[in-house]
CSV table of C-alpha atoms and ligand atoms in Angstrom, one decimal:
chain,number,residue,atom,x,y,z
A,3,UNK,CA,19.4,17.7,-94.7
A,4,UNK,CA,20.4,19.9,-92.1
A,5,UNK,CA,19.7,23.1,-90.0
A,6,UNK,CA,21.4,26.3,-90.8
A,7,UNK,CA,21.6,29.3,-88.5
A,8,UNK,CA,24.4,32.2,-89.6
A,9,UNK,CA,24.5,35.4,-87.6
A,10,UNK,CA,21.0,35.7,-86.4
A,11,UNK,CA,20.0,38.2,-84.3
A,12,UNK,CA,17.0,38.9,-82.1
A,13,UNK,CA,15.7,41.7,-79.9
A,14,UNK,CA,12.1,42.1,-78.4
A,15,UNK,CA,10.9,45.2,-77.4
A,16,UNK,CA,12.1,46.1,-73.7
A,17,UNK,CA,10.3,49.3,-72.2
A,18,UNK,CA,12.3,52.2,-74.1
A,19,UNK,CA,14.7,50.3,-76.0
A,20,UNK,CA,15.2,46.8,-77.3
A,21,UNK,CA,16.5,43.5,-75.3
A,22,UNK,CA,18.6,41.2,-77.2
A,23,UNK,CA,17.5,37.2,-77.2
A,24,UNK,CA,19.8,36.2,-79.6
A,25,UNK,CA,22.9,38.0,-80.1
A,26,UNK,CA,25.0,36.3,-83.8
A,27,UNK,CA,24.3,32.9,-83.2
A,28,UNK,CA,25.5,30.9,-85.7
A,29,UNK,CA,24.7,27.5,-85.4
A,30,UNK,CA,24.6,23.9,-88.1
A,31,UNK,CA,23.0,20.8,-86.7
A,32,UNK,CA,23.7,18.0,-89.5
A,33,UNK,CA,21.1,15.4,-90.4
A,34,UNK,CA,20.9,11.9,-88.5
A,35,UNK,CA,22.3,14.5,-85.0
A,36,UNK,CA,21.2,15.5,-81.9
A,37,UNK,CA,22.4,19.2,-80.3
A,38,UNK,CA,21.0,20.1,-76.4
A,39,UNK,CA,21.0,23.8,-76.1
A,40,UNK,CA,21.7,24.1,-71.9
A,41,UNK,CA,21.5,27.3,-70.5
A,42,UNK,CA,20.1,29.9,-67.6
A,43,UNK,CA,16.5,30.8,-67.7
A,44,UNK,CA,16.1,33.7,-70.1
A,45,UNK,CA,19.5,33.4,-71.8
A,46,UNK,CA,17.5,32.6,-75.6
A,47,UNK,CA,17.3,28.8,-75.4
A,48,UNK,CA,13.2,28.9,-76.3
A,49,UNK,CA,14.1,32.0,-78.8
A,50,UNK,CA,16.5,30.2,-80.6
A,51,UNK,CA,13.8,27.2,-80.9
A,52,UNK,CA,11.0,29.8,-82.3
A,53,UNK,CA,13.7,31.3,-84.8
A,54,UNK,CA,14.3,27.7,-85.9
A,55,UNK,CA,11.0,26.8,-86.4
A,56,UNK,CA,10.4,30.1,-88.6
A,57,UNK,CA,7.8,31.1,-85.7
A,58,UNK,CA,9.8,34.0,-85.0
A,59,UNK,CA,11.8,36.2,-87.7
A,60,UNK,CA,15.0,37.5,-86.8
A,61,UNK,CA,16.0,41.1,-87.1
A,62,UNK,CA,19.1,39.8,-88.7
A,63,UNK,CA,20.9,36.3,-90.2
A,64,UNK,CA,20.1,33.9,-92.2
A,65,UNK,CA,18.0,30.3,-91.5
A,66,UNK,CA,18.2,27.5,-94.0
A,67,UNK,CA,15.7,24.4,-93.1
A,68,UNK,CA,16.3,21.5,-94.8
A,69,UNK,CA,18.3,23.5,-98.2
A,70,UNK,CA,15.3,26.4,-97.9
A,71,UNK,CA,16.3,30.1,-97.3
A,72,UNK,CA,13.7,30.8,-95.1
A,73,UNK,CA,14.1,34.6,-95.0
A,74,UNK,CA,12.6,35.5,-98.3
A,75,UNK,CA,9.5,33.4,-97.4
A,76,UNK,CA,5.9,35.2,-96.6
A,77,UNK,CA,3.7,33.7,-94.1
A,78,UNK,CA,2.0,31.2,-96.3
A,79,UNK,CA,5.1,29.5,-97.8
A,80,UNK,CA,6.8,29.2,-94.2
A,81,UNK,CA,3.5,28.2,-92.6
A,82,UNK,CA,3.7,25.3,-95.3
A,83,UNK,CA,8.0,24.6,-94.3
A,84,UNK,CA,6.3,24.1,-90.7
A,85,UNK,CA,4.1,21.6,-92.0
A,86,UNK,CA,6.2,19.8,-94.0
A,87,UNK,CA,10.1,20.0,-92.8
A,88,UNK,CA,10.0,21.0,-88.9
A,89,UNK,CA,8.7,18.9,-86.4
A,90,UNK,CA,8.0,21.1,-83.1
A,91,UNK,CA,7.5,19.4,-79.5
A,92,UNK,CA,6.6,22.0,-76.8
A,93,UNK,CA,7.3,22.0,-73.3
A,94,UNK,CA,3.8,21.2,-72.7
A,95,UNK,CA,2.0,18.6,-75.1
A,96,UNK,CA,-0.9,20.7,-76.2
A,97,UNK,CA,-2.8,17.4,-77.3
A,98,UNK,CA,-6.6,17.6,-77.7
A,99,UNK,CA,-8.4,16.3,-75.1
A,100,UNK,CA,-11.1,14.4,-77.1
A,101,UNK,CA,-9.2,12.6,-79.3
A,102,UNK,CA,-7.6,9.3,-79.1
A,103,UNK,CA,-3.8,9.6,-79.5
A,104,UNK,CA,-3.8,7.7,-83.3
A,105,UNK,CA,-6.6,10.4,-84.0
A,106,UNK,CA,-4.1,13.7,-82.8
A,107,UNK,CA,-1.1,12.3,-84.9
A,108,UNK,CA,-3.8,11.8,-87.9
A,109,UNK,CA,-5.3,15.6,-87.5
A,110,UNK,CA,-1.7,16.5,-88.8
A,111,UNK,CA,-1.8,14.8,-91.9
A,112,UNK,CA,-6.2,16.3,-92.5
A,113,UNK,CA,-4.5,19.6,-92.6
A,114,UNK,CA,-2.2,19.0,-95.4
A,115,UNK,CA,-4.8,16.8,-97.5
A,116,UNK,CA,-3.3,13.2,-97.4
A,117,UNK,CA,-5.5,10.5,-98.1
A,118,UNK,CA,-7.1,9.2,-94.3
A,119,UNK,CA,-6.3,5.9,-94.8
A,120,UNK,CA,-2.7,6.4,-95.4
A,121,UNK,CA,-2.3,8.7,-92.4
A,122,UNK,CA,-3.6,5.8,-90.1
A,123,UNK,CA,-1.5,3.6,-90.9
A,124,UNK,CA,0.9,6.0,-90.3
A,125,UNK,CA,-0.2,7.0,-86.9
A,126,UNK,CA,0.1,3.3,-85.5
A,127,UNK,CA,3.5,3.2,-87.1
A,128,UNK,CA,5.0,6.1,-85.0
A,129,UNK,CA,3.0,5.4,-82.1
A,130,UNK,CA,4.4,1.7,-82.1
A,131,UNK,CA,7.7,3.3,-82.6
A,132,UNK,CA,7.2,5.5,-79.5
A,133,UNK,CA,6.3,2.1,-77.8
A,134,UNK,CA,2.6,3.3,-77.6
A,135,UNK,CA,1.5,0.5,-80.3
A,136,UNK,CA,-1.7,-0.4,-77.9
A,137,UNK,CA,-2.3,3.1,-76.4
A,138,UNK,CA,-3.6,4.3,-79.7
A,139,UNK,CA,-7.3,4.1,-79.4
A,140,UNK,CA,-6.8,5.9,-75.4
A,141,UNK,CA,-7.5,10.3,-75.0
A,142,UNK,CA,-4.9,12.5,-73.0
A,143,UNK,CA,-6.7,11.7,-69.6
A,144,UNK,CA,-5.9,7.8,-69.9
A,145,UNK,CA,-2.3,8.3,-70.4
A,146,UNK,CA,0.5,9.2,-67.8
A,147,UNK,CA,2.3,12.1,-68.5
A,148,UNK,CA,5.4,10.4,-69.9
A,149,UNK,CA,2.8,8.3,-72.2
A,150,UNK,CA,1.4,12.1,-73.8
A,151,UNK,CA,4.9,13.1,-74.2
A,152,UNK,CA,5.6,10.3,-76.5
A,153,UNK,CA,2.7,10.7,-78.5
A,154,UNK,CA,3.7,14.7,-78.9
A,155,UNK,CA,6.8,13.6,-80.4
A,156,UNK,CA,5.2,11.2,-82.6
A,157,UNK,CA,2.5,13.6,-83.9
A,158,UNK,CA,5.9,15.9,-84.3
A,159,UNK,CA,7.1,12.9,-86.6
A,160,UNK,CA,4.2,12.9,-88.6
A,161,UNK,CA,4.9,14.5,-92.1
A,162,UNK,CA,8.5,12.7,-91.7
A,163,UNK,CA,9.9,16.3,-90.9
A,164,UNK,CA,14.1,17.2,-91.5
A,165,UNK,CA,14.3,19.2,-88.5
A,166,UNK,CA,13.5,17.7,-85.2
A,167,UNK,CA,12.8,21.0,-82.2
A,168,UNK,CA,12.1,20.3,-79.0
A,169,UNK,CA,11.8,22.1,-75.9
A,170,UNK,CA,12.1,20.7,-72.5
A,171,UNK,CA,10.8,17.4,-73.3
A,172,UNK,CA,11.6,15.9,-69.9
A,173,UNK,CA,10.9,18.5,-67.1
A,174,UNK,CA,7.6,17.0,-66.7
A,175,UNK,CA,8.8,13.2,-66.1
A,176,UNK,CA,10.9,11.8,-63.6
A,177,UNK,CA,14.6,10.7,-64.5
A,178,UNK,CA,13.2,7.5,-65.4
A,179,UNK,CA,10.7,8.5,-67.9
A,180,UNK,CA,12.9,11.7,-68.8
A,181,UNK,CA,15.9,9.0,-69.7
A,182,UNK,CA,13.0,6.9,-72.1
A,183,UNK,CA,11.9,10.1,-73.7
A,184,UNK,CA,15.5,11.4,-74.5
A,185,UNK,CA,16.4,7.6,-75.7
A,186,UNK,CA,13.7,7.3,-77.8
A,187,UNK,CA,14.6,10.6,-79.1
A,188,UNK,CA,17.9,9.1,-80.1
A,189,UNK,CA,17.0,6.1,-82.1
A,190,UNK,CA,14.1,8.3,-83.5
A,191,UNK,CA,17.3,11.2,-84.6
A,192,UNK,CA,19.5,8.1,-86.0
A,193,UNK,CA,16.9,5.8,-87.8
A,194,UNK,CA,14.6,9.0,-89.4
A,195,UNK,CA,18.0,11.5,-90.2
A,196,UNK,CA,16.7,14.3,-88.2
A,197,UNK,CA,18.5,17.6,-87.7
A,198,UNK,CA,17.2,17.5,-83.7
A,199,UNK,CA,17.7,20.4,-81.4
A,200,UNK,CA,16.7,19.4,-77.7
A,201,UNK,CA,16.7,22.0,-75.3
A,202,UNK,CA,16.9,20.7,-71.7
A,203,UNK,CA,17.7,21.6,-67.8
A,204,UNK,CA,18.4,17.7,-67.2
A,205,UNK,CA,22.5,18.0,-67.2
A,206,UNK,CA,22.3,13.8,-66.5
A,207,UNK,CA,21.6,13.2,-70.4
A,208,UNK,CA,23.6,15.3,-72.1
A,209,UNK,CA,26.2,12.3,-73.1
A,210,UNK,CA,23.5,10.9,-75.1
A,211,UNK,CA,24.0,14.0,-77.4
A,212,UNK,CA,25.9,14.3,-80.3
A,213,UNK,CA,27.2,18.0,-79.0
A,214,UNK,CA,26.1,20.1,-76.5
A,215,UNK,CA,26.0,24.2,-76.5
A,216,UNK,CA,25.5,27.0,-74.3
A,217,UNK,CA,23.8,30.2,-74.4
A,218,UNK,CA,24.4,32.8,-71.9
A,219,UNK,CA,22.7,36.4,-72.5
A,220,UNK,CA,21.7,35.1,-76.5
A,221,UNK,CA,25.2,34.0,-77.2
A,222,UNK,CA,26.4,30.5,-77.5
A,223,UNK,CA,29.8,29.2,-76.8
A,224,UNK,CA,31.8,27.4,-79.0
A,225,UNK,CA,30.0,24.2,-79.6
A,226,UNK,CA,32.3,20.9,-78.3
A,227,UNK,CA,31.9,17.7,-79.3
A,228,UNK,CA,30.5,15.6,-76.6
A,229,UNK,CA,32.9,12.1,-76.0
B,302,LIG,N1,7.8,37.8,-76.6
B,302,LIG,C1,8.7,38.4,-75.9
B,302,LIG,N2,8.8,39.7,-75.7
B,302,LIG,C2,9.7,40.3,-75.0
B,302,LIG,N3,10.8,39.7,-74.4
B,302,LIG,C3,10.8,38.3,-74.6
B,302,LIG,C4,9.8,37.6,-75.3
B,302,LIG,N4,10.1,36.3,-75.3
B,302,LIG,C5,11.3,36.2,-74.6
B,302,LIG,N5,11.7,37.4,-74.2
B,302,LIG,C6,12.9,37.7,-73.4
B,302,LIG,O1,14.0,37.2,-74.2
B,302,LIG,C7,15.0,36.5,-73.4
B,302,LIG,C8,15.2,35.1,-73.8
B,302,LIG,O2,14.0,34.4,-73.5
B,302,LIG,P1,13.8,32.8,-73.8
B,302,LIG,O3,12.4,32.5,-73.6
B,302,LIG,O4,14.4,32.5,-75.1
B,302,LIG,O5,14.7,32.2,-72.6
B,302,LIG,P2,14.9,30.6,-72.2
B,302,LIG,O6,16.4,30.4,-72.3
B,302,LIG,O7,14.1,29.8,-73.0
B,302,LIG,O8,14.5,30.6,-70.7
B,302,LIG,P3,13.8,29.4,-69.8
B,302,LIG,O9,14.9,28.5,-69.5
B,302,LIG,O10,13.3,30.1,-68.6
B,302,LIG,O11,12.7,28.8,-70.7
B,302,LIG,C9,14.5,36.7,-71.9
B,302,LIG,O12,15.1,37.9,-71.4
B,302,LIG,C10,13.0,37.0,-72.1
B,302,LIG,O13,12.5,37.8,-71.1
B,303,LIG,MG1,12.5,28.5,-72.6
């Protein structure tokens, strides 16, 4: 299962006329890869992500998640794609501080209706795969910053999503704890067949990437294959 993006366009309101975010990006991340998205501040690298993630619609183009058209889909049905296909891991972690981190990965799985039992098990799976395996009973404030940015990409694993998205994962963490987090994002990519976009600033793991692109004023350059 892959990610699809063909000619999409994007423009946001800008005073009196429009700006363009994303100007005929076409873009097709196979299953079991990892693509960084590099770029300048502003130049559409957090656009393309929401586009991706059927957050945002574009004005034009087409994006196909996992084999669905998503531009014929109303709120509901892409609301549900979200749920079920596309993992998301923001910038910051957004985790709740008064639950444990087994208990943030298992609110995923409450709002689609799974059987509770099932979804903890499930949990301590992905948190032992994030190398968390005896963190899971701890809340937000007893884990280091690197520590809640594992278990946001674990709670992004959750429903076993085709599409990986993830935005900045390591500006937070030193290069250490940035190298850990893109590793793990790897072997996660490889052993779960993910379609994974990662945007990042950190040029010092880009070889770890299947292909890297750039977008400058919403247009990317000609993807190359990274050695
Ligand atoms: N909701 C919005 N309304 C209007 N303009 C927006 C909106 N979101 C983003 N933009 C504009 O679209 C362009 C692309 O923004 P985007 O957030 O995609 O950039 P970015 O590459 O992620 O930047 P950064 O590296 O700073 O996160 C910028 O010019 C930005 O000002
Ligand atoms: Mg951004």
């Amino acid at each position: 299962m892959t990610l699809t993006l063909t000619d999409v366009t994007l423009t946001y309101p800008d005073g009196d006329g429009r700006i363009t975010a994303l100007d005929r990006i076409a873009l097709d991340v196979p299953a079991g890869t990892l693509t960084a998205v590099v770029g300048p501040s502003g130049s559409g690298k957090s656009s393309l992500l929401a586009v991706a993630a059927t957050l945002v619609t574009p004005d034009e183009g087409a994006v196909v998640v996992a084999g669905t058209h998503t531009g014929g889909l109303g709120r509901a049905d892409k609301a549900a794609l979200r749920r079920e296909r596309i993992g998301i891991v923001f910038q910051q972690p957004n985790l709740l501080p008064s639950l444990t981190a087994a208990e943030q990965l298992q609110l995923m799985t409450h709002l689609r209706g799974r059987a509770a039992r099932a979804a903890g098990v499930r949990a301590r799976e992905l948190l032992d795969a994030v190398g968390l395996a005896d963190k899971a009973d701890r809340r937000p404030h007893q884990l280091s910053g690197g520590q809640r940015q594992r278990v946001n990409i674990a709670r992004a694993l959750m429903n076993d999503p085709a599409v990986l998205l993830v935005d900045e994962p390591t500006s937070a963490l030193d290069h250490e704890r940035g190298a850990a987090v893109l590793d793990l994002l790897v072997s996660l990519t490889r052993q779960r067949s993910t379609a994974t976009v990662i945007v990042t600033h950190d040029r010092g793991h880009l070889d770890r990437m299947d292909r890297t692109v750039t977008m400058r004023d919403g247009r990317l350059t000609a993807p190359a294959l990274n050695a």
